[in-house]
Amino acid sequence: MSGQSLLEPGELSPTRPVPGNIRRPEYVGKPAPTPYTGPEVQTPETIEAMRTAGRIAAQAMAEAAKLIAPGVTTDELDRVAHDYMCDHGAYPSTLGYRGFPKSLCTSVNEVICHGIPDSTVLRDGDIINLDVTAYIGGVHGDNNATYLVGDADEESRLLVERTRESLNRAIKAVKPGRQINIIGRVIESYAKRFGYGVVRDFTGHGINSSFHSGLIVPHYDSPHATTVIQPGMTFTIEPMLTLGTHEYDMWDDGWTVVTKDRKRTAQFEHTLVVTDSGAEILTLP
């Protein structure tokens, strides 16, 4: 694996403004969102709105990813995604969610998730996950992907490739009538073939008018995840695979989650709606 030095916190830039005509999620300016009490099965109107939110989130991530290269700061990636969402009438869902200060998450190397964009400069051989969620039409669309920075080593490249494949396999396993733990069973069995850890404490989730509805989608084979999948349900699958342990530490910022052994980790995510025969991806550019 790359001999890169471990990540350290950088400096935050000022909060980026959002035009006043863009609708805010209800949690902005509050310490926490109002708990979701609605159904997990959504109406056709909500699903159609989520297609719009999902497309914007996917395209914002793609635009930011174009800049990924050695020498670029994670804050610059945040600027691009922020501007894209605002220019398309969407609010960056992470901005102000439980106090999160930026418009996407940038998780580099040993960061499992929720890395905060700052003055950190990407280095040749790094890997970076971009996690972008857009809010428009009263609903959210959430996606993420891991990218190679310059010339990453083979171990990192394979981790990224196989994490993407674990998501693809999990999506194919989504069928009405199955329990939701089929998702984690597929991911875990695939990851074990390569000796990867599967992060357990951060999961996929229900999503709709709520950023996190309360539905939990584990990425390991949990005997407790017995919710039956139904057509019209909307949720994310976002496996996090590691080169070592699945255990983690959290930085003092209360957000940045790193592998306990500081080995590298990758993640991929889509927002899905369950159809009569499987799942439709809502986060495609």
PDB file of N, CA, C and O in Angstrom, residues 124-154:
ATOM      1  N   ASP A 124      -0.494  12.858  -5.267  1.00  0.00           N
ATOM      2  CA  ASP A 124      -0.435  11.757  -6.218  1.00  0.00           C
ATOM      3  C   ASP A 124      -0.449  10.428  -5.452  1.00  0.00           C
ATOM      4  O   ASP A 124       0.329  10.230  -4.514  1.00  0.00           O
ATOM      5  N   GLY A 125      -1.373   9.545  -5.841  1.00  0.00           N
ATOM      6  CA  GLY A 125      -1.478   8.247  -5.177  1.00  0.00           C
ATOM      7  C   GLY A 125      -2.578   8.170  -4.137  1.00  0.00           C
ATOM      8  O   GLY A 125      -2.868   7.086  -3.623  1.00  0.00           O
ATOM      9  N   ASP A 126      -3.186   9.309  -3.793  1.00  0.00           N
ATOM     10  CA  ASP A 126      -4.323   9.290  -2.864  1.00  0.00           C
ATOM     11  C   ASP A 126      -5.532   8.633  -3.515  1.00  0.00           C
ATOM     12  O   ASP A 126      -5.613   8.489  -4.748  1.00  0.00           O
ATOM     13  N   ILE A 127      -6.502   8.273  -2.693  1.00  0.00           N
ATOM     14  CA  ILE A 127      -7.858   8.006  -3.159  1.00  0.00           C
ATOM     15  C   ILE A 127      -8.779   8.930  -2.390  1.00  0.00           C
ATOM     16  O   ILE A 127      -8.498   9.304  -1.242  1.00  0.00           O
ATOM     17  N   ILE A 128      -9.889   9.335  -3.018  1.00  0.00           N
ATOM     18  CA  ILE A 128     -10.813  10.261  -2.379  1.00  0.00           C
ATOM     19  C   ILE A 128     -12.248   9.893  -2.716  1.00  0.00           C
ATOM     20  O   ILE A 128     -12.575   9.606  -3.868  1.00  0.00           O
ATOM     21  N   ASN A 129     -13.084   9.901  -1.701  1.00  0.00           N
ATOM     22  CA  ASN A 129     -14.519   9.703  -1.880  1.00  0.00           C
ATOM     23  C   ASN A 129     -15.218  11.054  -1.850  1.00  0.00           C
ATOM     24  O   ASN A 129     -14.982  11.866  -0.950  1.00  0.00           O
ATOM     25  N   LEU A 130     -16.078  11.277  -2.829  1.00  0.00           N
ATOM     26  CA  LEU A 130     -16.967  12.440  -2.834  1.00  0.00           C
ATOM     27  C   LEU A 130     -18.378  11.964  -2.542  1.00  0.00           C
ATOM     28  O   LEU A 130     -18.873  11.035  -3.188  1.00  0.00           O
ATOM     29  N   ASP A 131     -19.024  12.587  -1.560  1.00  0.00           N
ATOM     30  CA  ASP A 131     -20.385  12.222  -1.157  1.00  0.00           C
ATOM     31  C   ASP A 131     -21.249  13.472  -1.291  1.00  0.00           C
ATOM     32  O   ASP A 131     -21.061  14.451  -0.566  1.00  0.00           O
ATOM     33  N   VAL A 132     -22.180  13.439  -2.254  1.00  0.00           N
ATOM     34  CA  VAL A 132     -22.972  14.618  -2.609  1.00  0.00           C
ATOM     35  C   VAL A 132     -24.458  14.290  -2.495  1.00  0.00           C
ATOM     36  O   VAL A 132     -24.925  13.284  -3.046  1.00  0.00           O
ATOM     37  N   THR A 133     -25.192  15.169  -1.818  1.00  0.00           N
ATOM     38  CA  THR A 133     -26.645  15.037  -1.698  1.00  0.00           C
ATOM     39  C   THR A 133     -27.282  16.366  -2.064  1.00  0.00           C
ATOM     40  O   THR A 133     -26.849  17.420  -1.590  1.00  0.00           O
ATOM     41  N   ALA A 134     -28.310  16.316  -2.906  1.00  0.00           N
ATOM     42  CA  ALA A 134     -29.022  17.516  -3.341  1.00  0.00           C
ATOM     43  C   ALA A 134     -30.461  17.473  -2.848  1.00  0.00           C
ATOM     44  O   ALA A 134     -31.104  16.408  -2.843  1.00  0.00           O
ATOM     45  N   TYR A 135     -30.963  18.654  -2.446  1.00  0.00           N
ATOM     46  CA  TYR A 135     -32.341  18.798  -1.979  1.00  0.00           C
ATOM     47  C   TYR A 135     -33.069  19.763  -2.907  1.00  0.00           C
ATOM     48  O   TYR A 135     -32.678  20.928  -3.042  1.00  0.00           O
ATOM     49  N   ILE A 136     -34.097  19.266  -3.567  1.00  0.00           N
ATOM     50  CA  ILE A 136     -34.903  20.094  -4.456  1.00  0.00           C
ATOM     51  C   ILE A 136     -36.278  19.451  -4.584  1.00  0.00           C
ATOM     52  O   ILE A 136     -36.400  18.221  -4.524  1.00  0.00           O
ATOM     53  N   GLY A 137     -37.296  20.261  -4.705  1.00  0.00           N
ATOM     54  CA  GLY A 137     -38.650  19.717  -4.806  1.00  0.00           C
ATOM     55  C   GLY A 137     -39.115  19.041  -3.536  1.00  0.00           C
ATOM     56  O   GLY A 137     -40.015  18.191  -3.569  1.00  0.00           O
ATOM     57  N   GLY A 138     -38.474  19.384  -2.413  1.00  0.00           N
ATOM     58  CA  GLY A 138     -38.876  18.822  -1.129  1.00  0.00           C
ATOM     59  C   GLY A 138     -38.315  17.447  -0.833  1.00  0.00           C
ATOM     60  O   GLY A 138     -38.696  16.824   0.161  1.00  0.00           O
ATOM     61  N   VAL A 139     -37.364  16.963  -1.657  1.00  0.00           N
ATOM     62  CA  VAL A 139     -36.791  15.630  -1.453  1.00  0.00           C
ATOM     63  C   VAL A 139     -35.281  15.674  -1.677  1.00  0.00           C
ATOM     64  O   VAL A 139     -34.740  16.624  -2.245  1.00  0.00           O
ATOM     65  N   HIS A 140     -34.612  14.602  -1.245  1.00  0.00           N
ATOM     66  CA  HIS A 140     -33.161  14.478  -1.357  1.00  0.00           C
ATOM     67  C   HIS A 140     -32.781  13.380  -2.344  1.00  0.00           C
ATOM     68  O   HIS A 140     -33.487  12.373  -2.485  1.00  0.00           O
ATOM     69  N   GLY A 141     -31.610  13.567  -2.980  1.00  0.00           N
ATOM     70  CA  GLY A 141     -30.958  12.512  -3.760  1.00  0.00           C
ATOM     71  C   GLY A 141     -29.511  12.435  -3.306  1.00  0.00           C
ATOM     72  O   GLY A 141     -28.828  13.457  -3.236  1.00  0.00           O
ATOM     73  N   ASP A 142     -29.025  11.236  -2.998  1.00  0.00           N
ATOM     74  CA  ASP A 142     -27.756  11.057  -2.279  1.00  0.00           C
ATOM     75  C   ASP A 142     -26.889  10.038  -3.018  1.00  0.00           C
ATOM     76  O   ASP A 142     -27.347   8.921  -3.300  1.00  0.00           O
ATOM     77  N   ASN A 143     -25.643  10.420  -3.328  1.00  0.00           N
ATOM     78  CA  ASN A 143     -24.734   9.457  -3.969  1.00  0.00           C
ATOM     79  C   ASN A 143     -23.289   9.761  -3.602  1.00  0.00           C
ATOM     80  O   ASN A 143     -22.954  10.870  -3.180  1.00  0.00           O
ATOM     81  N   ASN A 144     -22.443   8.744  -3.728  1.00  0.00           N
ATOM     82  CA  ASN A 144     -21.017   8.971  -3.550  1.00  0.00           C
ATOM     83  C   ASN A 144     -20.207   7.982  -4.380  1.00  0.00           C
ATOM     84  O   ASN A 144     -20.727   6.960  -4.836  1.00  0.00           O
ATOM     85  N   ALA A 145     -18.938   8.320  -4.576  1.00  0.00           N
ATOM     86  CA  ALA A 145     -18.034   7.452  -5.326  1.00  0.00           C
ATOM     87  C   ALA A 145     -16.606   7.761  -4.904  1.00  0.00           C
ATOM     88  O   ALA A 145     -16.307   8.869  -4.445  1.00  0.00           O
ATOM     89  N   THR A 146     -15.738   6.778  -5.069  1.00  0.00           N
ATOM     90  CA  THR A 146     -14.324   6.922  -4.732  1.00  0.00           C
ATOM     91  C   THR A 146     -13.507   6.995  -6.012  1.00  0.00           C
ATOM     92  O   THR A 146     -13.729   6.219  -6.952  1.00  0.00           O
ATOM     93  N   TYR A 147     -12.559   7.935  -6.025  1.00  0.00           N
ATOM     94  CA  TYR A 147     -11.755   8.222  -7.211  1.00  0.00           C
ATOM     95  C   TYR A 147     -10.273   8.082  -6.876  1.00  0.00           C
ATOM     96  O   TYR A 147      -9.850   8.338  -5.743  1.00  0.00           O
ATOM     97  N   LEU A 148      -9.483   7.728  -7.898  1.00  0.00           N
ATOM     98  CA  LEU A 148      -8.033   7.677  -7.769  1.00  0.00           C
ATOM     99  C   LEU A 148      -7.454   9.052  -8.076  1.00  0.00           C
ATOM    100  O   LEU A 148      -7.927   9.748  -8.982  1.00  0.00           O
ATOM    101  N   VAL A 149      -6.447   9.448  -7.316  1.00  0.00           N
ATOM    102  CA  VAL A 149      -5.766  10.716  -7.546  1.00  0.00           C
ATOM    103  C   VAL A 149      -4.417  10.414  -8.188  1.00  0.00           C
ATOM    104  O   VAL A 149      -3.526   9.855  -7.535  1.00  0.00           O
ATOM    105  N   GLY A 150      -4.280  10.743  -9.456  1.00  0.00           N
ATOM    106  CA  GLY A 150      -3.014  10.468 -10.128  1.00  0.00           C
ATOM    107  C   GLY A 150      -2.744   8.977 -10.221  1.00  0.00           C
ATOM    108  O   GLY A 150      -3.630   8.187 -10.555  1.00  0.00           O
ATOM    109  N   ASP A 151      -1.552   8.573  -9.870  1.00  0.00           N
ATOM    110  CA  ASP A 151      -1.089   7.199 -10.050  1.00  0.00           C
ATOM    111  C   ASP A 151      -1.186   6.445  -8.723  1.00  0.00           C
ATOM    112  O   ASP A 151      -0.203   6.328  -7.982  1.00  0.00           O
ATOM    113  N   ALA A 152      -2.355   5.928  -8.416  1.00  0.00           N
ATOM    114  CA  ALA A 152      -2.547   5.170  -7.178  1.00  0.00           C
ATOM    115  C   ALA A 152      -2.011   3.752  -7.339  1.00  0.00           C
ATOM    116  O   ALA A 152      -1.960   3.210  -8.452  1.00  0.00           O
ATOM    117  N   ASP A 153      -1.629   3.137  -6.213  1.00  0.00           N
ATOM    118  CA  ASP A 153      -1.045   1.802  -6.286  1.00  0.00           C
ATOM    119  C   ASP A 153      -2.120   0.746  -6.570  1.00  0.00           C
ATOM    120  O   ASP A 153      -3.324   1.000  -6.503  1.00  0.00           O
ATOM    121  N   GLU A 154      -1.655  -0.442  -6.920  1.00  0.00           N
ATOM    122  CA  GLU A 154      -2.559  -1.514  -7.332  1.00  0.00           C
ATOM    123  C   GLU A 154      -3.505  -1.924  -6.216  1.00  0.00           C
ATOM    124  O   GLU A 154      -4.690  -2.194  -6.454  1.00  0.00           O
TER     125      GLU A 154
END
